[in-house]
XYZ file of C-alpha atoms in Angstrom:
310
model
C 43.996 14.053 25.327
C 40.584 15.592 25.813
C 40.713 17.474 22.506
C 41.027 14.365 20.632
C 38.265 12.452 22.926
C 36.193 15.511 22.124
C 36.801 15.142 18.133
C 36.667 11.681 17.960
C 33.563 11.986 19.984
C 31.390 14.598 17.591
C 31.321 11.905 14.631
C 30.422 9.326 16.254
C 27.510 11.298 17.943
C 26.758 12.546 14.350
C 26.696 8.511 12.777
C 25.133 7.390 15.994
C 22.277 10.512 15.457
C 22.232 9.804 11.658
C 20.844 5.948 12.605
C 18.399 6.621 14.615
C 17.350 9.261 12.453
C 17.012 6.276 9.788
C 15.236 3.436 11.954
C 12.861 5.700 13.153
C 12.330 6.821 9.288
C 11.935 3.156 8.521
C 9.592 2.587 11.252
C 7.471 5.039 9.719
C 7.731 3.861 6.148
C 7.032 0.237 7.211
C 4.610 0.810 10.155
C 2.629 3.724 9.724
C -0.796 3.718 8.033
C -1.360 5.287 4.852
C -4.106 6.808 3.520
C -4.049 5.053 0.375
C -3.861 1.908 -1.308
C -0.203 1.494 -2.770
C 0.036 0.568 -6.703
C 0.802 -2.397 -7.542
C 3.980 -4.004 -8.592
C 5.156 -4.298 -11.983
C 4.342 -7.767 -13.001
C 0.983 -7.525 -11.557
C -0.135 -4.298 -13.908
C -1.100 -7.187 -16.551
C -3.989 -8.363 -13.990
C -5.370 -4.770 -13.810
C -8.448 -5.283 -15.607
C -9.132 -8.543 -13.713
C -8.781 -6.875 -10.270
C -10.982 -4.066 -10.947
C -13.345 -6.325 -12.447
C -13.881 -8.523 -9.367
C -13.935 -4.433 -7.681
C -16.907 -3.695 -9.137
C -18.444 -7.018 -8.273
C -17.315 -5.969 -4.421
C -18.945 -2.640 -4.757
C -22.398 -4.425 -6.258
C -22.799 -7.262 -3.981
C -25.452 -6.527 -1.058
C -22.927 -6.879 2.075
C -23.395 -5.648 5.549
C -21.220 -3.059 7.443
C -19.952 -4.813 10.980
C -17.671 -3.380 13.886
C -15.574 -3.877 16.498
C -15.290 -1.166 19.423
C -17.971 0.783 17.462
C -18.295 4.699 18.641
C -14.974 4.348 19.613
C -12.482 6.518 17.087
C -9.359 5.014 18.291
C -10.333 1.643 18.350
C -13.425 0.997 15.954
C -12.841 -2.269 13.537
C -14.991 -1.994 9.933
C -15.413 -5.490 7.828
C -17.958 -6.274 5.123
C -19.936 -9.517 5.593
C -21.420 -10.713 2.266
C -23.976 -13.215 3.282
C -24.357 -15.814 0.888
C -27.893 -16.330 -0.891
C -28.087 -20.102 -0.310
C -28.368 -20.549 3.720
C -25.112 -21.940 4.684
C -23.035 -22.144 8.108
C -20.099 -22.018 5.518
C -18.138 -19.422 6.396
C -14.765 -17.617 5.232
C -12.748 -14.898 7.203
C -10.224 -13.269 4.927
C -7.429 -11.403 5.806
C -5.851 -8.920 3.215
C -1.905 -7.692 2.666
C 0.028 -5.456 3.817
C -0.994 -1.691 3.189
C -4.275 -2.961 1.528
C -7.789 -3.581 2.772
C -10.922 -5.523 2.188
C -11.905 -4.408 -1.211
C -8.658 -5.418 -2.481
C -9.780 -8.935 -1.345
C -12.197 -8.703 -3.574
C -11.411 -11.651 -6.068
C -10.781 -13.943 -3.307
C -14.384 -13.035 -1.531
C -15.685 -13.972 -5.103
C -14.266 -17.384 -5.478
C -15.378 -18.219 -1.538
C -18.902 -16.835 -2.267
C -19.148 -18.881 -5.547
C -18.284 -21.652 -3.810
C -21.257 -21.331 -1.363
C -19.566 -19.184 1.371
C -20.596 -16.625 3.670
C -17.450 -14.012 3.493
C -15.967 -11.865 6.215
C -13.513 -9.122 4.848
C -12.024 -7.240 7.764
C -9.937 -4.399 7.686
C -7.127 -4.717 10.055
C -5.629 -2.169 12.424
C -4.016 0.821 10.821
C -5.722 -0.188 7.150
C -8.810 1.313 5.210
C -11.824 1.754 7.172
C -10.461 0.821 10.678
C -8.897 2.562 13.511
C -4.784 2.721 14.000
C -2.052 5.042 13.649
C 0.316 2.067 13.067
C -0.130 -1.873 11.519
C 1.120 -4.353 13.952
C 1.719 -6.878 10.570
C -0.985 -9.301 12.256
C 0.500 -9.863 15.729
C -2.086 -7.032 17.309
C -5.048 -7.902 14.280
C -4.915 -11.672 15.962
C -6.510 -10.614 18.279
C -9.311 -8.805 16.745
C -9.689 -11.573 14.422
C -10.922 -13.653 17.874
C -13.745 -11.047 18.090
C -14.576 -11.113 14.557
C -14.887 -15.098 14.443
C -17.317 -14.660 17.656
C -19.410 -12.306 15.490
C -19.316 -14.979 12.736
C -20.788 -18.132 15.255
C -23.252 -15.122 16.567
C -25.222 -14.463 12.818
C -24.829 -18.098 11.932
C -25.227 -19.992 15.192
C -23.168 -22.531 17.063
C -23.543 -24.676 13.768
C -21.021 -22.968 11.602
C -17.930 -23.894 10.112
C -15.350 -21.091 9.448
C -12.576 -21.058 7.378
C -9.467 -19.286 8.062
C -8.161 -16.776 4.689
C -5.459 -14.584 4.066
C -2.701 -13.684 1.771
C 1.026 -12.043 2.166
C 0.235 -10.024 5.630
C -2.807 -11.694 5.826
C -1.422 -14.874 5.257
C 0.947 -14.797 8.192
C -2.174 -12.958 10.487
C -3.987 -16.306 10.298
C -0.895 -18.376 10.893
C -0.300 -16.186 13.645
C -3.870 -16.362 14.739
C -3.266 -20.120 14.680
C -1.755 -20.555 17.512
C -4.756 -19.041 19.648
C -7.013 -20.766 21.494
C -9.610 -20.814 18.986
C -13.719 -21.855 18.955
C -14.333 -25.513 17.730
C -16.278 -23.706 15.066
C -12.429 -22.836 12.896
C -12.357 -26.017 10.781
C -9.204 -25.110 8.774
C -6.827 -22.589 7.924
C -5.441 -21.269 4.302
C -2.443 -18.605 4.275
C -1.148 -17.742 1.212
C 2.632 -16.465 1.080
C 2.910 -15.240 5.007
C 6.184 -14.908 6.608
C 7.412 -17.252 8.882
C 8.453 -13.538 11.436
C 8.329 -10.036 11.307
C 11.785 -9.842 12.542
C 13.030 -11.853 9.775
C 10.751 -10.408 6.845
C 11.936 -6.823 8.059
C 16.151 -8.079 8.102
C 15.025 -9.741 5.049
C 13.787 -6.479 2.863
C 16.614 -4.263 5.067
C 18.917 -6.147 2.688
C 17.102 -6.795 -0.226
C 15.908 -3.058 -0.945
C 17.181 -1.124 1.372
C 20.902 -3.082 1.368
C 21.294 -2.444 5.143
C 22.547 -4.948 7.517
C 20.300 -6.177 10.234
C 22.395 -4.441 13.084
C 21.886 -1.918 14.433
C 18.850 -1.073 12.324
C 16.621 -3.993 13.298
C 17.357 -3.550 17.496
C 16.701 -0.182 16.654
C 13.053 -0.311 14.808
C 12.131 -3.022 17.003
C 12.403 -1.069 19.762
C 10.671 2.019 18.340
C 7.983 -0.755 17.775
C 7.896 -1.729 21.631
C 7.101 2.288 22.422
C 4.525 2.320 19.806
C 2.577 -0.932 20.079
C 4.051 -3.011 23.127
C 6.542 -5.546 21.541
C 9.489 -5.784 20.224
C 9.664 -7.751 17.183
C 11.735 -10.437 17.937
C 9.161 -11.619 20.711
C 6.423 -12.939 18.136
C 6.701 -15.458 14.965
C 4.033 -17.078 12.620
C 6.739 -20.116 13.302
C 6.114 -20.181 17.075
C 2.613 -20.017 16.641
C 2.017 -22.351 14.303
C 3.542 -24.734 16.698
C 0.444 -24.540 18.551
C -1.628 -24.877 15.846
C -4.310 -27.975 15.618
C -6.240 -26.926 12.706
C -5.371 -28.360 9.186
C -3.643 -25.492 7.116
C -2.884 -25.642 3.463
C 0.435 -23.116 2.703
C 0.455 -21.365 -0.788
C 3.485 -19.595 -2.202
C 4.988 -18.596 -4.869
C 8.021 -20.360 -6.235
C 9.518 -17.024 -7.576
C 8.496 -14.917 -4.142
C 11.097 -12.187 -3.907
C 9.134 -10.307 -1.526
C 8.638 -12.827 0.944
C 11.090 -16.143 0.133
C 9.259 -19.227 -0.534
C 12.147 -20.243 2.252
C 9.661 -18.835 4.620
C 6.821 -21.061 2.998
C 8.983 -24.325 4.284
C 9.744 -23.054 7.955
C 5.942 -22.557 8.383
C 5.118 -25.221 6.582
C 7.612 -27.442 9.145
C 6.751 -25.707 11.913
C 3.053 -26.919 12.409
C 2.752 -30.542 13.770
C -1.456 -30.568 12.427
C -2.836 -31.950 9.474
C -1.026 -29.996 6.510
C -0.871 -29.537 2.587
C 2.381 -26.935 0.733
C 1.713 -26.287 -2.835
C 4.609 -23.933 -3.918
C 3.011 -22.357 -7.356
C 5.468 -22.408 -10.291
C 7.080 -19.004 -11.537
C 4.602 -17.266 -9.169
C 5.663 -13.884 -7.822
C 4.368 -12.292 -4.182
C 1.015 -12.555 -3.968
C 0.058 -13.644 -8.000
C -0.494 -17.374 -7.225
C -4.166 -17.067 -7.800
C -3.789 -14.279 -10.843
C -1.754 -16.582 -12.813
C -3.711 -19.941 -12.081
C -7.382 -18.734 -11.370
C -8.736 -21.662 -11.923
C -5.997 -24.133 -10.548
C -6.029 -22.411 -7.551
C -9.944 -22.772 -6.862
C -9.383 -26.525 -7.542
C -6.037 -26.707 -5.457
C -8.392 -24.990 -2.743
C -11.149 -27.460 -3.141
C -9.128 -30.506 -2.558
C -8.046 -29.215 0.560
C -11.816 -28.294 1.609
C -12.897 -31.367 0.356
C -10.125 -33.039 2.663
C -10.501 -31.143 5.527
C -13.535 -29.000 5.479
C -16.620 -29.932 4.269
């Protein structure tokens, strides 16, 4: 009897060894900073000349260098701030994706500076310039985006109006930052293709590239998460904050998102009980709303401005 407890005991010690072995790989894959900027997918190699294009206009344009925590190597914050030339309280905070920082922002901080904005282009935790081992996919940059907005009203005064950017990650950091108790000065809100939790966008890509089921990976990661950056996953939503959320929002995604499901784009989208616009882009992938309708997109943005905004 206790030889066969014994052997029936050494492989399930080995397959429960073997998954934590895996989450914690995961964890690291999904979590941990990297050093560089990722390439892009497939479909999106046609808008490579575009990108770098709006790059080099980035790299031109006179900007400032602003910080959070600065002199402090484990928790300094680095953003750009591109004043605008024409005196304006108009101002845009833009959050970038996942695993990419505020250069790759760069068309977006083009089309908000054309427009007559003063752009903010933070770097979140864990991404390009700033501090972070790990990235907390918004729920921890939420609440550096509160000190960056205070920086904002401080150049341009109690008078400004700030608008609320950010795509894919960034998308669901401002949904998430939504639900904050924000400054009167936050007139309005844009996320483009966020997901509506990180639980659910992690089960979600478990399946889809990974094709492993949610349990016991997910209880797993999460609580590798909880050791590394104080939560486990399940505790925080876009969905729950957005609940809160008083600020009009416009929602952008992609009808063909296979990254993160236009599904997602609804639940936020019914989530939020303030003033709100969906536009769900036709045969758009992740992210490529605004590569394959430049122009559409600038006008779908004004509207809402125009609405809400100005």
């Amino acid at each position: 009897m206790k030889k066969s407890t014994w052997t029936l005991g050494v492989p399930l010690a080995a397959v429960a060894a073997g998954t934590i072995y895996l989450s914690n790989k995961l964890f690291n894959i999904a979590f941990k900073r990297v050093s560089q900027v990722p390439e892009t997918s497939a479909e999106k190699q046609q808008y490579a000349q575009q990108y770098y294009d709006y790059v080099d206009w980035f790299r031109a344009i006179p900007k400032q260098t602003w910080y959070l925590h600065q002199g402090d190597a484990t928790k300094q914050m680095v953003a750009s701030y591109i004043p605008n030339p024409k005196t304006t309280t108009q101002t845009v905070i833009i959050s970038h994706g996942y695993k990419g920082n505020r250069e790759t922002m760069a068309n977006f901080a083009k089309m908000f500076y054309d427009m007559g904005f003063n752009v903010l282009l933070p770097d979140d935790r864990g991404h390009g310039d700033s501090a972070g081992e790990y990235i907390s996919f918004g729920w921890l940059d939420r609440l550096d985006y509160l000190d960056w907005i205070d920086q904002v009203i401080h150049e341009v005064g109690d008078s400004a109006k700030i608008l609320l950017f950010g795509v894919s990650m960034g998308g669901a950091t401002v949904e998430m930052l939504s639900g904050e108790h924000l400054p009167t000065q936050v007139k309005a809100i844009i996320a483009d293709c966020g997901y509506s939790s990180i639980k659910q966008e992690l089960v979600y890509l478990l399946d889809k590239q990974y094709h492993l089921p949610e349990y016991p990976i997910e209880p797993l990661v999460s609580t590798i998460n909880r050791t590394r950056l104080g939560y486990y996953l399940g505790d925080v939503s876009s969905t729950e904050q957005l609940a809160k959320n008083t600020r009009p929002i416009l929602f952008i995604h992609g009808s063909q998102d296979t990254y993160v499901p236009v599904s997602m784009a609804y639940e936020n989208y019914r989530a939020t009980k303030a003033p709100k616009q969906l536009w769900i882009v036709k045969d758009a992938t992740h992210a490529e709303s605004f590569w394959a309708h430049p122009q559409k997109y600038q006008q779908r943005v004004n509207h809402f401005l125009k609405t809400y905004f100005y």
